[in-house]
mmCIF file of N, CA and C and ligand atoms in Angstrom:
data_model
loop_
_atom_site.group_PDB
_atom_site.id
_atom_site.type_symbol
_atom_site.label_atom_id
_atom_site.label_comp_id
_atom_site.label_asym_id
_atom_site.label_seq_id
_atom_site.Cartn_x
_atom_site.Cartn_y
_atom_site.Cartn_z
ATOM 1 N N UNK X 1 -122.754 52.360 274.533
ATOM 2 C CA UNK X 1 -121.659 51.856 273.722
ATOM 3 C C UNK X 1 -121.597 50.335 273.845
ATOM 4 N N UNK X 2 -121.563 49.843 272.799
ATOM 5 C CA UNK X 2 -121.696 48.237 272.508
ATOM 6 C C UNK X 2 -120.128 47.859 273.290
ATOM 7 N N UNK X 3 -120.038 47.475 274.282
ATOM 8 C CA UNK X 3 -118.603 46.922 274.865
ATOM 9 C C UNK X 3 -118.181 44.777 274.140
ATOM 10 N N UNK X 4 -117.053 44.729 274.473
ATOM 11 C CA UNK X 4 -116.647 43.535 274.916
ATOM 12 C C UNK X 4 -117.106 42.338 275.908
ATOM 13 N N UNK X 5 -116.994 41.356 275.370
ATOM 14 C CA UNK X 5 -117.727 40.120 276.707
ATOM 15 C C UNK X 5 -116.911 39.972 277.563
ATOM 16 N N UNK X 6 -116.275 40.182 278.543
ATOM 17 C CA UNK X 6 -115.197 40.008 279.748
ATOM 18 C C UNK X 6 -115.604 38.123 279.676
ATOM 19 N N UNK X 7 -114.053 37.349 279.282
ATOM 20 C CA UNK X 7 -114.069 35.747 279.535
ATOM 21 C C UNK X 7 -112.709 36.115 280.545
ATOM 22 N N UNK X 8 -112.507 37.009 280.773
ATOM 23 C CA UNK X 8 -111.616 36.459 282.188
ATOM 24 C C UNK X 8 -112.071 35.733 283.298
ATOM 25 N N UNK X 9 -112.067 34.830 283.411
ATOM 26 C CA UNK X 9 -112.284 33.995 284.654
ATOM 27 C C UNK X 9 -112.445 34.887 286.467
ATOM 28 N N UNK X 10 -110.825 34.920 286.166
ATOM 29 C CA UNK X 10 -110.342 35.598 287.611
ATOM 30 C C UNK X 10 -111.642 37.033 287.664
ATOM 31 N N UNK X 11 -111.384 37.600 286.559
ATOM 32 C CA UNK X 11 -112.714 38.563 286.742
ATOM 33 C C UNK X 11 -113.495 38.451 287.107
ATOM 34 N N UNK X 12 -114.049 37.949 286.540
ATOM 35 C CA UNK X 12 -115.905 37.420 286.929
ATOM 36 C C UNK X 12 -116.240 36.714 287.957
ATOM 37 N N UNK X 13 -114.748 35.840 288.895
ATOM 38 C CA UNK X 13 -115.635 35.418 289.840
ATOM 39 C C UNK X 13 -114.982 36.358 291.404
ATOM 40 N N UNK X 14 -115.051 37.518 290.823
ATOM 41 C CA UNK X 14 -115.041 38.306 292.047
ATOM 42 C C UNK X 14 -116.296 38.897 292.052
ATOM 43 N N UNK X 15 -117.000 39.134 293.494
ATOM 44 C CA UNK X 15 -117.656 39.984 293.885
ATOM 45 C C UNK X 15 -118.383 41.475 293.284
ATOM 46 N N UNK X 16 -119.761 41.644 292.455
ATOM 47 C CA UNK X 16 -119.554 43.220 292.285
ATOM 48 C C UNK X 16 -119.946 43.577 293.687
ATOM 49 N N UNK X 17 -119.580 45.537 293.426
ATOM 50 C CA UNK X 17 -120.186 46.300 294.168
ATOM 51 C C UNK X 17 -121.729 47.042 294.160
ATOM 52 N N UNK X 18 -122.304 47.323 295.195
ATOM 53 C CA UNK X 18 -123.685 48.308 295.003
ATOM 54 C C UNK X 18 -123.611 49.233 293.790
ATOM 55 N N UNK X 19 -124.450 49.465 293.245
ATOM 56 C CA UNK X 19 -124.363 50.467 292.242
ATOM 57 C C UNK X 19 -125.149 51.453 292.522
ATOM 58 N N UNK X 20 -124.958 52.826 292.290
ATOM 59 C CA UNK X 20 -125.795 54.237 292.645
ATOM 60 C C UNK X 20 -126.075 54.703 290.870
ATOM 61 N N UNK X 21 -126.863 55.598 291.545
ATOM 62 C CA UNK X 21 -127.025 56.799 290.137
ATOM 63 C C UNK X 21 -126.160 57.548 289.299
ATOM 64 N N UNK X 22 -125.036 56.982 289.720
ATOM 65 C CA UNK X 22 -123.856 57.255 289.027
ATOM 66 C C UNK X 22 -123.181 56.642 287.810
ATOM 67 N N UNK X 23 -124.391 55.114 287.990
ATOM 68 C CA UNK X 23 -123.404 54.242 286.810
ATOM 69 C C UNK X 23 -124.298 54.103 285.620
ATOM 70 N N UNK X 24 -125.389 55.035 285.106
ATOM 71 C CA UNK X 24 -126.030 54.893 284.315
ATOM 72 C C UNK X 24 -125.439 54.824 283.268
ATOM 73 N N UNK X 25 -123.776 54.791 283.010
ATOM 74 C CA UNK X 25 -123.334 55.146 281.526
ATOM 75 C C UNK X 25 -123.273 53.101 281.764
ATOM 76 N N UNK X 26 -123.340 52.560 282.428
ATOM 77 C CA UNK X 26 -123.132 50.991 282.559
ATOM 78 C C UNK X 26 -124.124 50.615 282.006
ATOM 79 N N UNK X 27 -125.584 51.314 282.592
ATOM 80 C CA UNK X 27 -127.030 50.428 282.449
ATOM 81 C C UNK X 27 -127.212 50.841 280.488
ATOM 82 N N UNK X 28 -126.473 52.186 279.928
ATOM 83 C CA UNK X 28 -126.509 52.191 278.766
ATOM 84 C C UNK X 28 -126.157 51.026 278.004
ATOM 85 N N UNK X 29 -124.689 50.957 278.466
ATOM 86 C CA UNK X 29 -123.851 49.791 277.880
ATOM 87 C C UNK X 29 -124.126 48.204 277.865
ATOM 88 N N UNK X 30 -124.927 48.276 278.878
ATOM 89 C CA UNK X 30 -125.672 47.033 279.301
ATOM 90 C C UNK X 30 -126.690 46.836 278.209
ATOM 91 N N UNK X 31 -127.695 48.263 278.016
ATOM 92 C CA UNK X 31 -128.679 48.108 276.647
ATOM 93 C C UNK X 31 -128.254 47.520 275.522
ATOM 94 N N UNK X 32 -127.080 48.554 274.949
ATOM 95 C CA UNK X 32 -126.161 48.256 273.919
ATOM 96 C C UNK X 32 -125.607 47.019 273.440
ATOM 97 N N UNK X 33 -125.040 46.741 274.453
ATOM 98 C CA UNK X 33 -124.363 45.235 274.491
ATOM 99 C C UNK X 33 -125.307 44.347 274.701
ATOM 100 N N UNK X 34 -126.801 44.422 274.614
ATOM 101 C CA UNK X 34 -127.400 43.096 274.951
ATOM 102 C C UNK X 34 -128.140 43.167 273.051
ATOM 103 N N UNK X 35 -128.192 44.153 272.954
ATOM 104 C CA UNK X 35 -128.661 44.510 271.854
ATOM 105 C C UNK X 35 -127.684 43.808 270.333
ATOM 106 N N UNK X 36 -126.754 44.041 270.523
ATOM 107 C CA UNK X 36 -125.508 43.587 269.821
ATOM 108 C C UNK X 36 -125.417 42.246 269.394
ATOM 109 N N UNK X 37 -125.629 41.480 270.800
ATOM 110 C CA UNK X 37 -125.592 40.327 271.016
ATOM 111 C C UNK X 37 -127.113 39.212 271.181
ATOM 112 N N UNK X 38 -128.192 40.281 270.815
ATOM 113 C CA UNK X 38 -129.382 39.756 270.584
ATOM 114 C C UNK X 38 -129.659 37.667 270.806
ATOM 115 N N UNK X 39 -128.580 37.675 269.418
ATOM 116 C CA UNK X 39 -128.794 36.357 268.708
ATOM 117 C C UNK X 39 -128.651 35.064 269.686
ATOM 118 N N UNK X 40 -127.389 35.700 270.258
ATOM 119 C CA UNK X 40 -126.898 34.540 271.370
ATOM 120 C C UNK X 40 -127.354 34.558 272.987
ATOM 121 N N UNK X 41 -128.329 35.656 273.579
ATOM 122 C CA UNK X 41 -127.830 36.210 274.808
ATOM 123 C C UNK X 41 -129.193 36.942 275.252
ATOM 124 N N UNK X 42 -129.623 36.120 276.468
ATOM 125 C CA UNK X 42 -131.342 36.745 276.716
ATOM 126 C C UNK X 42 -130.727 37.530 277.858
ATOM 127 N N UNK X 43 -129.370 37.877 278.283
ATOM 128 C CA UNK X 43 -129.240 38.595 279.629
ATOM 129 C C UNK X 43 -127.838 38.907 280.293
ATOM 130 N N UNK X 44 -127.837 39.670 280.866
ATOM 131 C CA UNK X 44 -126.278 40.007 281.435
ATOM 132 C C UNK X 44 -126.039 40.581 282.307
ATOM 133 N N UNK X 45 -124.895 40.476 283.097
ATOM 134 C CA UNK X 45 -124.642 41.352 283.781
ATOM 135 C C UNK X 45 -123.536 41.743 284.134
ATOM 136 N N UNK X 46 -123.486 43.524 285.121
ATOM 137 C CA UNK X 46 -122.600 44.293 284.258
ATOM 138 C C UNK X 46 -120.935 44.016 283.941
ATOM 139 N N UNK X 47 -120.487 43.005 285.306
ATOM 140 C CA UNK X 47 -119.504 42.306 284.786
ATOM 141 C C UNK X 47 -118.968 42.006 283.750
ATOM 142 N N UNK X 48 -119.999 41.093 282.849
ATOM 143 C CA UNK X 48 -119.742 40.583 281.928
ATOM 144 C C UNK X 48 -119.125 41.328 280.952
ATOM 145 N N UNK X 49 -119.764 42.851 281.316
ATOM 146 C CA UNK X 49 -118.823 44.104 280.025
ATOM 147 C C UNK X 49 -118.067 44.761 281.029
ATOM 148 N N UNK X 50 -117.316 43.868 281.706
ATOM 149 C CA UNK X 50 -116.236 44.742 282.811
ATOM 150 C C UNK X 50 -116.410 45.582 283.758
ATOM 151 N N UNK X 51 -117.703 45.879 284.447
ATOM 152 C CA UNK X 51 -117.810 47.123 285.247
ATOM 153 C C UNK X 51 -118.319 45.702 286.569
ATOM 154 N N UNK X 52 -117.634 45.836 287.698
ATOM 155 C CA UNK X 52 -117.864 45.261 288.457
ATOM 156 C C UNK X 52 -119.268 45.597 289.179
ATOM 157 N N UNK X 53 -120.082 46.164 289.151
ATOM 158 C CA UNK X 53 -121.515 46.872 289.363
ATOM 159 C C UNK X 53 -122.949 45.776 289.545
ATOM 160 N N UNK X 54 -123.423 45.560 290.627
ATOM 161 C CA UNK X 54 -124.495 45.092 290.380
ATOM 162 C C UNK X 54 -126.043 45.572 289.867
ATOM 163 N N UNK X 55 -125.728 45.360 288.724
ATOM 164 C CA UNK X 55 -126.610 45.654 287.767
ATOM 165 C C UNK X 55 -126.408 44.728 286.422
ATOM 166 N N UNK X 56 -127.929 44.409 286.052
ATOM 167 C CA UNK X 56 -127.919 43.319 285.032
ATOM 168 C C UNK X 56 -129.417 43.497 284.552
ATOM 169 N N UNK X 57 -129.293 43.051 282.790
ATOM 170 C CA UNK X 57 -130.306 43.361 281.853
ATOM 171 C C UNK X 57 -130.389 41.998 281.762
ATOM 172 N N UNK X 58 -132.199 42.335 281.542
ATOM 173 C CA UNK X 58 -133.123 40.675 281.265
ATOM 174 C C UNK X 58 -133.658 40.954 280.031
ATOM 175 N N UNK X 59 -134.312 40.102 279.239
ATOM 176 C CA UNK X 59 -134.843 40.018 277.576
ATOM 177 C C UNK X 59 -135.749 39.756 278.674
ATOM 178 N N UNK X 60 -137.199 40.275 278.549
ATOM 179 C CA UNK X 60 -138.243 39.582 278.330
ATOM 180 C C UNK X 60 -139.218 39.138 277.396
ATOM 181 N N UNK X 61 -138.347 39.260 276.017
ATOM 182 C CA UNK X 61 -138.783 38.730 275.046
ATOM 183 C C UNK X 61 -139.627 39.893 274.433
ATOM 184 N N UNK X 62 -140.427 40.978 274.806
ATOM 185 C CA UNK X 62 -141.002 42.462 274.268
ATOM 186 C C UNK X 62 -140.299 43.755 274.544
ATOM 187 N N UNK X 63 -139.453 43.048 275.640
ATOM 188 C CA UNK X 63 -138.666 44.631 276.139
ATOM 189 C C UNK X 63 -137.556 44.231 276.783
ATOM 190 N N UNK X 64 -136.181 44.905 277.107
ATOM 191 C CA UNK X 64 -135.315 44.329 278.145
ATOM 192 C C UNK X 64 -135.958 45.208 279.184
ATOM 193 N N UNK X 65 -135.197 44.942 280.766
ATOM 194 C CA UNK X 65 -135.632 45.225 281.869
ATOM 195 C C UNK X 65 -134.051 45.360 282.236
ATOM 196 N N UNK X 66 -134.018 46.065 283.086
ATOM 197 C CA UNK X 66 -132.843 46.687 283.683
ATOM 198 C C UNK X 66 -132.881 46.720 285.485
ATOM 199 N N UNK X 67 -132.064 45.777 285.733
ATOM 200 C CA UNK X 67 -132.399 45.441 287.385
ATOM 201 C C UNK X 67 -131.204 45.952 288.060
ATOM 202 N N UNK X 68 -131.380 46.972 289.341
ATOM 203 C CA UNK X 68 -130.166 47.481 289.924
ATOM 204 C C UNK X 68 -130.457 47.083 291.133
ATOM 205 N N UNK X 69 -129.516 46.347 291.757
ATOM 206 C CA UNK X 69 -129.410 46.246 292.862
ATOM 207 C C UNK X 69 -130.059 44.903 293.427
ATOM 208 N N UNK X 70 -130.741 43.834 292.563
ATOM 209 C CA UNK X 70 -131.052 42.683 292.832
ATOM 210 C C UNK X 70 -130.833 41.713 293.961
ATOM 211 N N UNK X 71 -132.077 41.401 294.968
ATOM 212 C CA UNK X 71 -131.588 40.244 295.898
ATOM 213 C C UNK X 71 -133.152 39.684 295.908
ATOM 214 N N UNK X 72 -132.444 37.959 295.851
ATOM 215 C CA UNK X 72 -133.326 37.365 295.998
ATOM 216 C C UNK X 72 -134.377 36.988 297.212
ATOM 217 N N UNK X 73 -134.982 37.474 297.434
ATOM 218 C CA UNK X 73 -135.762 37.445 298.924
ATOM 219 C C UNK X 73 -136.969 35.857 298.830
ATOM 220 N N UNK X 74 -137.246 35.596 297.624
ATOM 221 C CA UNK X 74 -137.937 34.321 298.219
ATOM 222 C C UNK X 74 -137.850 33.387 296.732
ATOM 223 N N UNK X 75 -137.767 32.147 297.068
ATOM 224 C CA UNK X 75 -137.246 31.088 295.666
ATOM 225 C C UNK X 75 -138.127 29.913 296.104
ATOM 226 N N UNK X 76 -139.107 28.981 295.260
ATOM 227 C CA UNK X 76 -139.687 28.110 295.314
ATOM 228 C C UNK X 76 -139.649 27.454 294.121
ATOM 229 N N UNK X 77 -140.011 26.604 294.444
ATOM 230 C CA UNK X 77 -140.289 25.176 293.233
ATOM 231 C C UNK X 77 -138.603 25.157 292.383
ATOM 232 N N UNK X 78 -138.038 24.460 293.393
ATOM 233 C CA UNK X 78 -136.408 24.474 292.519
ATOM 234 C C UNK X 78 -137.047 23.150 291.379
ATOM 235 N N UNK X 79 -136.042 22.937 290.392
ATOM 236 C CA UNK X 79 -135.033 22.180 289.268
ATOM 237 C C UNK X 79 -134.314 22.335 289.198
ATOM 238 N N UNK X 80 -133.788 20.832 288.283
ATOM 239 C CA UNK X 80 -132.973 21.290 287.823
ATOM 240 C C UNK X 80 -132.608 21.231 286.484
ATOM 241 N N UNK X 81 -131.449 22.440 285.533
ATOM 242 C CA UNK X 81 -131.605 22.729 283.816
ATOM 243 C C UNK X 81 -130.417 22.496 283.919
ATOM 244 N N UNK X 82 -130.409 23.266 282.371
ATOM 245 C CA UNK X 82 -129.032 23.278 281.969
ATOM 246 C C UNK X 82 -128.750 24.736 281.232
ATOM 247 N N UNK X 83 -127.490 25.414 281.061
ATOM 248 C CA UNK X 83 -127.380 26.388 281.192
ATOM 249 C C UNK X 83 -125.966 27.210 280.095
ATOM 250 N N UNK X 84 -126.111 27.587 279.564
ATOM 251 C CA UNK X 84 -124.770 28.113 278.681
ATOM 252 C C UNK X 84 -124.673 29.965 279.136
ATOM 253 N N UNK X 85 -123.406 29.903 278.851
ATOM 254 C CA UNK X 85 -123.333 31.726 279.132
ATOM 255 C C UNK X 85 -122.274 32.264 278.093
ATOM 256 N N UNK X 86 -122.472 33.620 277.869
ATOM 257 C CA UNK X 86 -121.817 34.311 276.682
ATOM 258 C C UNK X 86 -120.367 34.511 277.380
ATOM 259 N N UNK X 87 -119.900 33.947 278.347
ATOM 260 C CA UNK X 87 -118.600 34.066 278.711
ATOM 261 C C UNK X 87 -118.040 32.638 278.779
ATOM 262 N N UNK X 88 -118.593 31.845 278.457
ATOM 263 C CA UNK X 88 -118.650 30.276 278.452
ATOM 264 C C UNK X 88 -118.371 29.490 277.514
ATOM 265 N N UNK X 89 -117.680 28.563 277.399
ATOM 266 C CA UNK X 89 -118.492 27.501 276.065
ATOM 267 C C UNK X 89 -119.016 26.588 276.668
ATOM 268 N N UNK X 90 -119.851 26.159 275.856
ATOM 269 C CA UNK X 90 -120.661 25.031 276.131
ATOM 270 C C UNK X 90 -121.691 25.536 277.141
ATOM 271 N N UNK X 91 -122.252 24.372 277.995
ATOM 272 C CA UNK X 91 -123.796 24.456 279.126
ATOM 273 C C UNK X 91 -123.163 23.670 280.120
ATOM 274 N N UNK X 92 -124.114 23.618 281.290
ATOM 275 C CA UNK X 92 -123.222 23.203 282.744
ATOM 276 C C UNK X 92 -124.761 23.162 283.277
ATOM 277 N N UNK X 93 -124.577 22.473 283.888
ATOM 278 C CA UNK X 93 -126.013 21.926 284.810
ATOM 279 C C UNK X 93 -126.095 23.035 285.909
ATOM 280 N N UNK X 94 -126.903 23.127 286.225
ATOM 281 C CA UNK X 94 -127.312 23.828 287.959
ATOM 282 C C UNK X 94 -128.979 23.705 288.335
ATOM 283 N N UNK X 95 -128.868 23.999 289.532
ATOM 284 C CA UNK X 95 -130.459 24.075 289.951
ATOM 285 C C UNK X 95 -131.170 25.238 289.921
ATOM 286 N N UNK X 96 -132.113 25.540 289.328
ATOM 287 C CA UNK X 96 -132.919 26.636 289.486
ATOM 288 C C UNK X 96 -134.442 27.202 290.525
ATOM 289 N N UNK X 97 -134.804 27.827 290.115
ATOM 290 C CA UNK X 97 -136.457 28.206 291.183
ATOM 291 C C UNK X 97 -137.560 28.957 290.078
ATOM 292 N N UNK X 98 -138.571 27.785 290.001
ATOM 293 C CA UNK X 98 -139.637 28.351 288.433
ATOM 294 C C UNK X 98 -140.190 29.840 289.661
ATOM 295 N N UNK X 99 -140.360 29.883 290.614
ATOM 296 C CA UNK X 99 -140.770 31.338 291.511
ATOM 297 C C UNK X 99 -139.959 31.932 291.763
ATOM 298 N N UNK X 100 -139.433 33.242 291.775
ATOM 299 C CA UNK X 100 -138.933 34.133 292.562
ATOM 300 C C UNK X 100 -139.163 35.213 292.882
ATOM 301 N N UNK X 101 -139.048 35.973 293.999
ATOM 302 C CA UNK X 101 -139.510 37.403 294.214
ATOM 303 C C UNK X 101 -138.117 38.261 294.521
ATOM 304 N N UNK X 102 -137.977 39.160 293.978
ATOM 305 C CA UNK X 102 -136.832 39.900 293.996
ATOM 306 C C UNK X 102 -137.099 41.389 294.243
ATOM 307 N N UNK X 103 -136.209 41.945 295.081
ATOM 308 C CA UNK X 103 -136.454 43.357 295.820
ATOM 309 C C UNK X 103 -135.344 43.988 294.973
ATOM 310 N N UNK X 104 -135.186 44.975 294.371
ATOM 311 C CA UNK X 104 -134.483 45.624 293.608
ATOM 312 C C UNK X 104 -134.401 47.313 293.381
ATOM 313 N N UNK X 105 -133.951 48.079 292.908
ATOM 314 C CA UNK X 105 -134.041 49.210 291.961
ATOM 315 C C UNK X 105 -134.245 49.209 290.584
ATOM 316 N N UNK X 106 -135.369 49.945 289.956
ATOM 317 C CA UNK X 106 -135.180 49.876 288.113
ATOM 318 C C UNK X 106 -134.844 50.902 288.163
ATOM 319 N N UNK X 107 -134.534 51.341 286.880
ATOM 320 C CA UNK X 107 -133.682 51.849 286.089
ATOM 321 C C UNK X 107 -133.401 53.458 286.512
ATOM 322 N N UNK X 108 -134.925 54.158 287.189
ATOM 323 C CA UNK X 108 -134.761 55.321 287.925
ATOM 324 C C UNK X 108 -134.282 55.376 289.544
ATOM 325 N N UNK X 109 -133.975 53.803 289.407
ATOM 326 C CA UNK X 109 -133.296 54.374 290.658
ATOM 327 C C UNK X 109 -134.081 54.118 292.041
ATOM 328 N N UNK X 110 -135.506 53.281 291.958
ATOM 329 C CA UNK X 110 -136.350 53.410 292.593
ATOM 330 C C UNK X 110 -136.875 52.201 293.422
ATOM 331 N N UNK X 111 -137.053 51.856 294.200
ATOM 332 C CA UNK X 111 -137.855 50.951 295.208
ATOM 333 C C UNK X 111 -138.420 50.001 294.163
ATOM 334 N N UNK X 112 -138.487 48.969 294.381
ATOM 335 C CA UNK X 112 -138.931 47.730 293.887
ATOM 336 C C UNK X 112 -139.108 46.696 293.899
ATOM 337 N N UNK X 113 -140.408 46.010 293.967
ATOM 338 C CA UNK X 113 -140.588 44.339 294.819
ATOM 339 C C UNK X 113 -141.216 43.828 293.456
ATOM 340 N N UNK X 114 -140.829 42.753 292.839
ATOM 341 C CA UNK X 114 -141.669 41.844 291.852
ATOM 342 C C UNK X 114 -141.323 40.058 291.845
ATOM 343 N N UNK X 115 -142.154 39.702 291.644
ATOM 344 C CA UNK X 115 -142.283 38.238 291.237
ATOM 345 C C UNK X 115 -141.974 38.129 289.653
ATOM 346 N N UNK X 116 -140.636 37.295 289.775
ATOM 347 C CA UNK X 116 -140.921 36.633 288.435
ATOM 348 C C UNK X 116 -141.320 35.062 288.419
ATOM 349 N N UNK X 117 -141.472 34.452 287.321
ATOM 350 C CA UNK X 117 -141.450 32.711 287.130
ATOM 351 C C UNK X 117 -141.069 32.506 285.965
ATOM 352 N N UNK X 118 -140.469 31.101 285.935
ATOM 353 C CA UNK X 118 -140.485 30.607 284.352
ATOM 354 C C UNK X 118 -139.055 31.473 283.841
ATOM 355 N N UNK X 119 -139.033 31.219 282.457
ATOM 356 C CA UNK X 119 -138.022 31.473 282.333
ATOM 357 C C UNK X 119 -137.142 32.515 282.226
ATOM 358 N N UNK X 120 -138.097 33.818 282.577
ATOM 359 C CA UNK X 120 -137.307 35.132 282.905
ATOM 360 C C UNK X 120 -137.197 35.484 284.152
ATOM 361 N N UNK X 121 -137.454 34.233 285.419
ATOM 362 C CA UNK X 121 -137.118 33.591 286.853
ATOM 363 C C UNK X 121 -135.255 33.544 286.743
ATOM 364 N N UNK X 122 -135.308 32.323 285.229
ATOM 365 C CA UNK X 122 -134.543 31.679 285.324
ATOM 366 C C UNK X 122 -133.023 32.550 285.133
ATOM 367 N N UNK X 123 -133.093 33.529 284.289
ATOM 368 C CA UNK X 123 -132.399 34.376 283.455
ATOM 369 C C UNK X 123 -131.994 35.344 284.881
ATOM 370 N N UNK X 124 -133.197 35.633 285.432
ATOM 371 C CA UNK X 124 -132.590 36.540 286.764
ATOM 372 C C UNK X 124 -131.392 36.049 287.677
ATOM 373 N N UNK X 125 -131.888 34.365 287.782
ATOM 374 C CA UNK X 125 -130.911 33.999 288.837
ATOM 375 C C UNK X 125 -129.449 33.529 287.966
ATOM 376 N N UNK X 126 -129.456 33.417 286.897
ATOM 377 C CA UNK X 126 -128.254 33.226 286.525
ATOM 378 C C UNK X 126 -127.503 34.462 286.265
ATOM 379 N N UNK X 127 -128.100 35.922 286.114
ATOM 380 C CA UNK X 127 -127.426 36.849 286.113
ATOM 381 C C UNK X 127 -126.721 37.405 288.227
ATOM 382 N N UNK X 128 -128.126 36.785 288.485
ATOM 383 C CA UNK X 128 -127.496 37.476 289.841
ATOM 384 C C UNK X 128 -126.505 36.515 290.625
ATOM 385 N N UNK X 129 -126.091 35.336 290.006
ATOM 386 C CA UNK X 129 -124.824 34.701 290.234
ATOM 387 C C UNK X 129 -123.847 35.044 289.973
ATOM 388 N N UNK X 130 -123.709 35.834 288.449
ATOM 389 C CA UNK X 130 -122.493 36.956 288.086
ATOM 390 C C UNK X 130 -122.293 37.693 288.934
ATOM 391 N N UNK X 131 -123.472 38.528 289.546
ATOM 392 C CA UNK X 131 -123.144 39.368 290.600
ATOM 393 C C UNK X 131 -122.086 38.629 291.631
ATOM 394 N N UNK X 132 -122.669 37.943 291.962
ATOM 395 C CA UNK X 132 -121.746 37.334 293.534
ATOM 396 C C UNK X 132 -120.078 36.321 293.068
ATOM 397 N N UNK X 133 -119.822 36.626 291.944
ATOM 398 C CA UNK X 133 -118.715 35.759 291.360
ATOM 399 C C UNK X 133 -119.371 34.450 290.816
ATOM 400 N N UNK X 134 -120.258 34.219 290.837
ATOM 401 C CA UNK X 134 -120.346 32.307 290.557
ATOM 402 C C UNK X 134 -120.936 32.146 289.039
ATOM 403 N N UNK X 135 -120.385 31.712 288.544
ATOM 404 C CA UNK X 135 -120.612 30.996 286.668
ATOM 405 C C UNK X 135 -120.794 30.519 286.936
ATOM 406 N N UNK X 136 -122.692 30.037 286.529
ATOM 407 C CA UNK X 136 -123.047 28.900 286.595
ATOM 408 C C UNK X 136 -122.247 28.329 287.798
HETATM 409 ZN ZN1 ZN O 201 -123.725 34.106 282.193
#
């Protein structure tokens, strides 16, 4: 189900929780809603459509990817960009990492170690800042 963009502030910069096999009606909504929002929006997370859950969808430009449970275990070669979000107006500076390796669950639920870089690096770490409360 295509949800709402949560711009509550106070919302979003709380904390999500772990997510189990229970919240797949989220990782739907997560599809949905990224889908919806194609035009403006390479990524999200689940916050952003109100479910405090760590879990968040990436565009990789051929497919989305669906990341549960995301932590960053290793970050190299920082910059720094600039950055806009669908709960936002405007862009806001921050520093990023063109490497990262991230230990996670996909979508079944399952064990998972990958490297990203570049700019679906970049998209990870700004979703997994939603996770922990921080916009940009
Ligand atoms: Zn954002």
């Amino acid at each position: 189900m295509v949800q709402p963009i949560m711009k509550d502030v106070l919302f979003l910069g709380q904390k999500s929780e772990e997510a189990t096999d229970k919240d797949t009606q989220i990782i739907q909504d997560l599809k949905d809603t990224l889908e919806a929002n194609r035009d403006r929006c390479v990524g999200m997370a689940a916050n952003m459509i109100g479910f405090r859950k760590r879990i968040i969808i990436v565009s990789l430009g051929f497919a989305d990817m669906i990341i549960v449970n995301p932590v960053i275990i290793q970050k190299s070669q920082p910059y720094d960009t600039e950055e806009g979000c669908l709960s936002l107006q405007g862009v806001r500076k921050t520093r990023r990492f063109r490497k990262i390796k991230v230990r996670y669950q996909d979508e079944s639920f399952k064990d998972q170690t990958q490297e990203f870089e570049g700019h679906v690096a970049q998209i990870i770490q700004h979703e997994c800042d939603h996770l922990e409360g921080i916009i940009i």
